[in-house]
Short mmCIF file of C-alpha atoms in Angstrom, two decimals:
data_model
loop_
_atom_site.label_atom_id
_atom_site.label_comp_id
_atom_site.label_asym_id
_atom_site.label_seq_id
_atom_site.Cartn_x
_atom_site.Cartn_y
_atom_site.Cartn_z
CA UNK A 1 16.07 -15.34 -0.41
CA UNK A 2 16.03 -17.19 2.91
CA UNK A 3 18.22 -14.47 4.39
CA UNK A 4 15.91 -11.72 3.16
CA UNK A 5 12.84 -13.60 4.35
CA UNK A 6 14.36 -14.13 7.79
CA UNK A 7 15.44 -10.50 8.07
CA UNK A 8 12.01 -9.23 7.00
CA UNK A 9 10.19 -11.48 9.45
CA UNK A 10 12.61 -10.47 12.19
CA UNK A 11 11.77 -6.81 11.71
CA UNK A 12 8.10 -7.65 12.07
CA UNK A 13 8.68 -9.65 15.26
CA UNK A 14 10.94 -6.93 16.65
CA UNK A 15 8.15 -4.38 16.25
CA UNK A 16 5.77 -6.87 17.86
CA UNK A 17 8.01 -6.96 20.93
CA UNK A 18 7.98 -3.18 21.13
CA UNK A 19 4.21 -3.09 20.77
CA UNK A 20 3.74 -5.70 23.50
CA UNK A 21 5.94 -3.78 25.92
CA UNK A 22 4.06 -0.54 25.29
CA UNK A 23 0.68 -2.17 25.86
CA UNK A 24 1.93 -3.83 29.06
CA UNK A 25 3.26 -0.47 30.26
CA UNK A 26 -0.16 1.01 29.52
CA UNK A 27 -1.85 -1.75 31.53
CA UNK A 28 -3.62 -3.45 28.63
CA UNK A 29 -3.74 -7.27 28.59
CA UNK A 30 -0.64 -7.49 30.75
CA UNK A 31 -0.79 -11.24 31.43
CA UNK A 32 -1.11 -12.41 27.84
CA UNK A 33 1.33 -9.77 26.69
CA UNK A 34 4.04 -10.93 29.08
CA UNK A 35 3.93 -14.50 27.82
CA UNK A 36 4.01 -13.46 24.18
CA UNK A 37 6.78 -10.95 24.78
CA UNK A 38 9.04 -13.67 26.18
CA UNK A 39 8.37 -15.91 23.17
CA UNK A 40 8.96 -13.20 20.60
CA UNK A 41 12.04 -11.82 22.35
CA UNK A 42 13.68 -15.25 22.17
CA UNK A 43 12.74 -15.48 18.49
CA UNK A 44 14.26 -12.09 17.64
CA UNK A 45 17.49 -12.85 19.48
CA UNK A 46 17.75 -16.20 17.69
CA UNK A 47 17.10 -14.51 14.34
CA UNK A 48 19.73 -11.84 14.91
CA UNK A 49 22.36 -14.40 15.86
CA UNK A 50 21.44 -16.59 12.89
CA UNK A 51 21.57 -13.70 10.43
CA UNK A 52 24.96 -12.56 11.67
CA UNK A 53 26.70 -15.86 12.38
CA UNK A 54 24.83 -18.11 9.96
CA UNK A 55 22.45 -21.00 10.47
CA UNK A 56 23.44 -24.30 8.85
CA UNK A 57 20.08 -26.04 9.24
CA UNK A 58 18.26 -23.19 7.50
CA UNK A 59 21.01 -22.72 4.89
CA UNK A 60 21.76 -19.18 6.04
CA UNK A 61 25.42 -18.18 5.60
CA UNK A 62 27.28 -15.72 7.80
CA UNK A 63 26.70 -12.02 7.15
CA UNK A 64 27.81 -11.22 3.61
CA UNK A 65 29.75 -8.03 4.39
CA UNK A 66 31.28 -6.33 7.40
CA UNK A 67 28.78 -3.42 7.35
CA UNK A 68 25.92 -5.94 7.47
CA UNK A 69 27.58 -7.81 10.33
CA UNK A 70 28.16 -4.55 12.21
CA UNK A 71 24.54 -3.46 11.78
CA UNK A 72 23.25 -6.82 12.99
CA UNK A 73 25.59 -6.75 15.99
CA UNK A 74 24.38 -3.28 16.95
CA UNK A 75 20.78 -4.42 16.49
CA UNK A 76 21.42 -7.39 18.76
CA UNK A 77 23.06 -5.15 21.38
CA UNK A 78 20.19 -2.65 21.35
CA UNK A 79 17.58 -5.38 21.51
CA UNK A 80 19.39 -7.17 24.34
CA UNK A 81 19.30 -3.96 26.36
CA UNK A 82 15.63 -3.52 25.50
CA UNK A 83 14.90 -7.10 26.53
CA UNK A 84 16.73 -6.95 29.86
CA UNK A 85 15.34 -3.56 30.84
CA UNK A 86 11.78 -4.36 29.77
CA UNK A 87 11.73 -7.65 31.69
CA UNK A 88 13.03 -5.92 34.81
CA UNK A 89 10.53 -3.07 34.59
CA UNK A 90 7.59 -5.42 33.95
CA UNK A 91 8.58 -7.49 36.97
CA UNK A 92 8.93 -4.41 39.17
CA UNK A 93 5.92 -2.17 38.56
CA UNK A 94 4.91 0.56 38.26
CA UNK A 95 6.61 1.38 34.97
CA UNK A 96 7.46 5.07 35.06
CA UNK A 97 7.50 7.39 32.06
CA UNK A 98 11.27 7.72 32.43
CA UNK A 99 11.62 3.95 32.19
CA UNK A 100 9.40 3.83 29.13
CA UNK A 101 11.50 6.44 27.34
CA UNK A 102 14.76 4.71 28.24
CA UNK A 103 13.46 1.39 26.90
CA UNK A 104 12.05 3.21 23.87
CA UNK A 105 15.57 4.47 23.09
CA UNK A 106 16.99 0.93 23.21
CA UNK A 107 14.17 -0.33 21.04
CA UNK A 108 14.56 2.47 18.48
CA UNK A 109 18.26 1.71 18.19
CA UNK A 110 17.57 -1.97 17.53
CA UNK A 111 14.92 -1.13 14.93
CA UNK A 112 17.20 1.31 13.13
CA UNK A 113 20.18 -1.04 13.00
CA UNK A 114 18.15 -4.07 11.90
CA UNK A 115 16.50 -2.01 9.18
CA UNK A 116 19.91 -0.86 8.00
CA UNK A 117 21.14 -4.45 7.91
CA UNK A 118 18.05 -5.48 5.96
CA UNK A 119 18.50 -2.68 3.44
CA UNK A 120 22.17 -3.58 2.97
CA UNK A 121 21.16 -7.18 2.35
CA UNK A 122 18.49 -6.04 -0.12
CA UNK A 123 21.00 -3.96 -2.09
CA UNK A 124 23.58 -6.74 -2.08
CA UNK A 125 20.99 -9.25 -3.30
CA UNK A 126 19.75 -6.93 -6.05
CA UNK A 127 23.31 -6.32 -7.26
CA UNK A 128 24.16 -10.02 -7.23
CA UNK A 129 20.96 -11.20 -8.93
CA UNK A 130 18.69 -8.48 -10.36
CA UNK A 131 15.86 -10.95 -10.96
CA UNK A 132 15.26 -11.53 -7.25
CA UNK A 133 11.93 -10.08 -6.00
CA UNK A 134 13.60 -7.64 -3.61
CA UNK A 135 10.94 -4.98 -4.18
CA UNK A 136 8.12 -7.34 -3.23
CA UNK A 137 10.01 -8.55 -0.15
CA UNK A 138 10.57 -4.96 0.96
CA UNK A 139 6.88 -4.14 0.50
CA UNK A 140 5.82 -7.27 2.41
CA UNK A 141 8.15 -6.23 5.23
CA UNK A 142 6.61 -2.74 5.25
CA UNK A 143 3.17 -4.32 5.31
CA UNK A 144 3.96 -6.34 8.42
CA UNK A 145 5.88 -3.72 10.38
CA UNK A 146 3.29 -1.00 9.73
CA UNK A 147 0.65 -3.02 11.60
CA UNK A 148 2.78 -3.32 14.72
CA UNK A 149 4.04 0.25 14.35
CA UNK A 150 0.46 1.49 14.27
CA UNK A 151 -0.41 -0.05 17.65
CA UNK A 152 3.03 0.73 19.10
CA UNK A 153 2.68 4.44 18.34
CA UNK A 154 -0.86 4.52 19.74
CA UNK A 155 0.20 3.09 23.11
CA UNK A 156 3.39 5.13 23.20
CA UNK A 157 1.35 8.27 22.59
CA UNK A 158 -0.99 7.40 25.45
CA UNK A 159 1.97 6.89 27.78
CA UNK A 160 3.47 10.20 26.65
CA UNK A 161 0.11 11.99 26.92
CA UNK A 162 0.67 13.26 23.38
CA UNK A 163 -2.44 12.22 21.52
CA UNK A 164 -1.98 14.56 18.56
CA UNK A 165 1.46 13.24 17.67
CA UNK A 166 0.32 9.66 18.19
CA UNK A 167 -2.68 10.19 15.92
CA UNK A 168 -0.40 11.50 13.17
CA UNK A 169 1.97 8.54 13.51
CA UNK A 170 -0.92 6.07 13.53
CA UNK A 171 -2.28 7.70 10.38
CA UNK A 172 1.13 7.42 8.73
CA UNK A 173 1.31 3.71 9.58
CA UNK A 174 -2.15 3.12 8.08
CA UNK A 175 -1.09 4.96 4.92
CA UNK A 176 2.10 2.87 4.70
CA UNK A 177 0.09 -0.34 4.98
CA UNK A 178 -2.41 0.70 2.32
CA UNK A 179 0.33 1.85 -0.07
CA UNK A 180 2.39 -1.32 0.37
CA UNK A 181 -0.70 -3.50 -0.07
CA UNK A 182 -1.72 -1.70 -3.26
CA UNK A 183 1.76 -1.90 -4.77
CA UNK A 184 2.08 -5.59 -3.94
CA UNK A 185 -1.18 -6.30 -5.72
CA UNK A 186 -0.89 -3.95 -8.69
CA UNK A 187 2.88 -3.80 -9.04
CA UNK A 188 4.99 -0.71 -9.56
CA UNK A 189 7.65 0.39 -12.03
CA UNK A 190 11.25 0.69 -10.91
CA UNK A 191 11.56 4.44 -10.49
CA UNK A 192 13.40 6.76 -8.13
CA UNK A 193 15.75 4.08 -6.88
CA UNK A 194 12.90 1.75 -5.95
CA UNK A 195 12.98 -1.81 -7.22
CA UNK A 196 10.26 -2.75 -9.68
CA UNK A 197 7.51 -5.00 -8.38
CA UNK A 198 5.47 -7.31 -10.57
CA UNK A 199 1.76 -7.40 -9.89
CA UNK A 200 0.38 -10.38 -8.01
CA UNK A 201 -1.30 -12.80 -10.42
CA UNK A 202 -1.20 -16.14 -8.58
CA UNK A 203 -4.74 -16.87 -7.37
CA UNK A 204 -3.49 -18.53 -4.19
CA UNK A 205 -1.43 -15.49 -3.24
CA UNK A 206 -4.35 -13.22 -4.10
CA UNK A 207 -6.49 -15.22 -1.70
CA UNK A 208 -3.83 -14.87 1.02
CA UNK A 209 -3.74 -11.10 0.57
CA UNK A 210 -7.53 -10.96 0.70
CA UNK A 211 -7.48 -12.95 3.95
CA UNK A 212 -5.01 -10.40 5.28
CA UNK A 213 -7.28 -7.55 4.19
CA UNK A 214 -10.19 -9.17 6.02
CA UNK A 215 -8.15 -9.10 9.24
CA UNK A 216 -6.76 -5.64 8.56
CA UNK A 217 -10.00 -3.73 8.07
CA UNK A 218 -11.22 -3.96 11.70
CA UNK A 219 -7.83 -2.74 12.93
CA UNK A 220 -7.96 0.15 10.47
CA UNK A 221 -11.39 1.10 11.81
CA UNK A 222 -10.11 1.11 15.39
CA UNK A 223 -7.12 3.15 14.25
CA UNK A 224 -9.46 5.73 12.72
CA UNK A 225 -11.33 5.96 16.03
CA UNK A 226 -8.05 6.51 17.84
CA UNK A 227 -6.98 9.16 15.33
CA UNK A 228 -10.32 10.90 15.91
CA UNK A 229 -9.56 11.15 19.63
CA UNK A 230 -11.18 8.00 21.02
CA UNK A 231 -8.51 6.61 23.35
CA UNK A 232 -10.85 4.51 25.47
CA UNK A 233 -9.67 1.23 26.95
CA UNK A 234 -12.04 -0.64 24.62
CA UNK A 235 -10.47 0.89 21.51
CA UNK A 236 -6.92 0.30 22.74
CA UNK A 237 -7.72 -3.30 23.68
CA UNK A 238 -9.32 -3.88 20.30
CA UNK A 239 -6.26 -2.55 18.47
CA UNK A 240 -4.04 -4.85 20.49
CA UNK A 241 -6.26 -7.87 19.86
CA UNK A 242 -6.50 -7.15 16.13
CA UNK A 243 -2.73 -6.84 15.76
CA UNK A 244 -2.30 -10.16 17.54
CA UNK A 245 -4.67 -11.88 15.11
CA UNK A 246 -2.78 -10.41 12.16
CA UNK A 247 0.65 -11.65 13.26
CA UNK A 248 0.63 -15.16 11.77
CA UNK A 249 -0.98 -14.07 8.51
CA UNK A 250 1.55 -11.27 8.08
CA UNK A 251 4.44 -13.66 8.68
CA UNK A 252 2.94 -16.01 6.11
CA UNK A 253 2.55 -13.23 3.53
CA UNK A 254 6.18 -12.17 4.00
CA UNK A 255 7.35 -15.75 3.47
CA UNK A 256 5.13 -16.16 0.41
CA UNK A 257 6.47 -13.08 -1.34
CA UNK A 258 10.06 -13.93 -0.40
CA UNK A 259 10.18 -17.66 -1.12
CA UNK A 260 7.13 -18.17 -3.32
CA UNK A 261 4.03 -20.18 -2.59
CA UNK A 262 5.03 -23.19 -0.50
CA UNK A 263 1.79 -25.18 -0.66
CA UNK A 264 -1.45 -25.61 -2.54
CA UNK A 265 -4.49 -23.63 -1.52
CA UNK A 266 -8.25 -23.95 -1.37
CA UNK A 267 -10.10 -21.60 -3.69
CA UNK A 268 -13.62 -22.80 -3.10
CA UNK A 269 -16.36 -20.23 -3.58
CA UNK A 270 -19.83 -20.60 -2.12
CA UNK A 271 -22.92 -20.64 -4.30
CA UNK A 272 -23.76 -17.14 -3.12
CA UNK A 273 -20.26 -15.91 -3.98
CA UNK A 274 -20.49 -17.41 -7.48
CA UNK A 275 -23.85 -15.69 -7.97
CA UNK A 276 -22.39 -12.38 -6.83
CA UNK A 277 -19.37 -12.75 -9.12
CA UNK A 278 -21.50 -13.60 -12.14
CA UNK A 279 -23.83 -10.69 -11.44
CA UNK A 280 -20.88 -8.33 -11.14
CA UNK A 281 -19.39 -9.66 -14.38
CA UNK A 282 -22.70 -8.94 -16.11
CA UNK A 283 -22.72 -5.46 -14.62
CA UNK A 284 -19.20 -4.90 -15.96
CA UNK A 285 -20.39 -5.79 -19.46
CA UNK A 286 -23.25 -3.30 -19.21
CA UNK A 287 -20.98 -0.55 -17.90
CA UNK A 288 -18.51 -1.03 -20.75
CA UNK A 289 -21.36 -0.77 -23.27
CA UNK A 290 -22.46 2.47 -21.62
CA UNK A 291 -18.94 3.92 -21.90
CA UNK A 292 -18.65 3.06 -25.58
CA UNK A 293 -22.16 4.38 -26.30
CA UNK A 294 -21.37 7.73 -24.65
CA UNK A 295 -18.09 7.99 -26.56
CA UNK A 296 -19.81 7.15 -29.86
CA UNK A 297 -22.40 9.87 -29.30
CA UNK A 298 -19.70 12.39 -28.47
CA UNK A 299 -17.70 11.44 -31.59
CA UNK A 300 -20.74 12.17 -33.77
CA UNK A 301 -21.42 15.47 -32.08
CA UNK A 302 -24.57 14.10 -30.48
CA UNK A 303 -23.47 14.38 -26.87
CA UNK A 304 -26.43 14.95 -24.59
CA UNK A 305 -26.36 17.52 -21.76
CA UNK A 306 -25.84 14.81 -19.17
CA UNK A 307 -23.40 12.83 -21.30
CA UNK A 308 -20.12 13.93 -19.73
CA UNK A 309 -21.30 13.26 -16.19
CA UNK A 310 -22.68 9.85 -17.15
CA UNK A 311 -19.41 8.98 -18.87
CA UNK A 312 -17.36 9.95 -15.81
CA UNK A 313 -19.55 7.84 -13.54
CA UNK A 314 -19.45 4.88 -15.93
CA UNK A 315 -15.65 5.03 -16.21
CA UNK A 316 -15.28 5.08 -12.44
CA UNK A 317 -17.73 2.18 -12.10
CA UNK A 318 -15.86 0.09 -14.67
CA UNK A 319 -12.54 0.66 -12.89
CA UNK A 320 -14.05 -0.19 -9.51
CA UNK A 321 -15.86 -3.29 -10.77
CA UNK A 322 -12.85 -4.60 -12.68
CA UNK A 323 -10.69 -4.08 -9.59
CA UNK A 324 -13.14 -5.99 -7.39
CA UNK A 325 -13.41 -8.91 -9.81
CA UNK A 326 -9.66 -9.14 -10.36
CA UNK A 327 -8.41 -8.85 -6.79
CA UNK A 328 -11.52 -9.56 -4.74
CA UNK A 329 -13.35 -7.11 -2.52
CA UNK A 330 -13.78 -7.75 1.17
CA UNK A 331 -16.16 -4.82 1.53
CA UNK A 332 -18.40 -5.93 -1.35
CA UNK A 333 -18.22 -9.60 -0.39
CA UNK A 334 -16.45 -10.76 -3.56
CA UNK A 335 -13.73 -13.39 -3.23
CA UNK A 336 -10.60 -13.16 -5.33
CA UNK A 337 -10.82 -15.22 -8.56
CA UNK A 338 -11.61 -18.86 -7.69
CA UNK A 339 -9.68 -20.20 -10.68
CA UNK A 340 -6.35 -19.25 -12.25
CA UNK A 341 -7.90 -19.21 -15.73
CA UNK A 342 -10.45 -16.64 -14.57
CA UNK A 343 -7.73 -14.51 -13.01
CA UNK A 344 -5.60 -14.68 -16.17
CA UNK A 345 -8.54 -13.54 -18.29
CA UNK A 346 -9.31 -10.68 -15.91
CA UNK A 347 -5.71 -9.50 -16.00
CA UNK A 348 -5.76 -9.52 -19.81
CA UNK A 349 -9.01 -7.58 -19.71
CA UNK A 350 -7.51 -5.09 -17.26
CA UNK A 351 -4.54 -4.54 -19.56
CA UNK A 352 -6.78 -4.01 -22.59
CA UNK A 353 -8.97 -1.60 -20.64
CA UNK A 354 -5.90 0.29 -19.47
CA UNK A 355 -4.62 0.60 -23.05
CA UNK A 356 -8.04 1.84 -24.14
CA UNK A 357 -8.06 4.53 -21.44
CA UNK A 358 -4.56 5.67 -22.33
CA UNK A 359 -5.16 5.76 -26.09
CA UNK A 360 -8.45 7.62 -25.62
CA UNK A 361 -7.00 10.14 -23.17
CA UNK A 362 -9.55 9.12 -20.56
CA UNK A 363 -8.88 9.30 -16.81
CA UNK A 364 -8.21 6.27 -14.62
CA UNK A 365 -5.38 4.58 -16.53
CA UNK A 366 -2.74 2.84 -14.46
CA UNK A 367 0.95 3.01 -15.12
CA UNK A 368 1.76 -0.63 -15.77
CA UNK A 369 4.66 -2.15 -13.83
#
């Protein structure tokens, strides 16, 4: 698990280096970016050496197979070329478009090889011990890299003067983040060669994911502005700043899903939050009564003209309210469950509601992982 955690975090940091170079080349926050780039470059190089040759202090053995070792060596070689060329170009401005594309090629090679090494490690770990949470680790890795990829593609598109392609790539990164986040929370079945992922039920981890969502939403808004054609300096700077603020939380989330929760957490809720949660719980009770009342009327042939539309709205409201109470809702101002007992009860309620929807043939049922 330490190997997988290190490899996943390394991919995130590698993408961070690429993003920092692109923003420096575009002239955004060059001073701060240079300092961070040096720090993260050293971290990536150290990670790649440790993953390939082993790291005694961190209990990381040498690469398990020759294909993994080869992929990590190629990743190191590509990243070393990226590092040397990027440092030289930053120290000798201006950075031409030809230089950007040459460095982009080195970077892409490093990304591809490190991803291959990570995937080989994932498969080897799953074969050796099927119970390992390889699916969750992969999703957490996708979560972290998609943030950096989003900003990377935006700046690269500006430098290439290809806004349409950049907008599409930014949109794809946003979609990848949202999909990975949803599957980490709700779980997914093991289908189509993908490892199964159990839903997140630990209240401390739920709170960590909600903290991540709170940081993610402003970046997603800036990304939507970029995708709509707003490539102003203010938007680009905001995207860069938001990604920087997300870095530590993303690294923490990757570690949590790979190694498990390492420490206790604070789940305090304010008086206002408790009031909001209790009010929403009461609303959920009322909505469920409305659903059952509409179904009872329909079963007796007493459905009113507006019955079907009211039922559809009530079903959607129940699903939305139950989701907000179970996982928290940044937009609505609801924290994730402040006690494990509350979370456990909400998960049982969600399962019962899901069974009810499936048995009744009603829309909105989830496929349980």
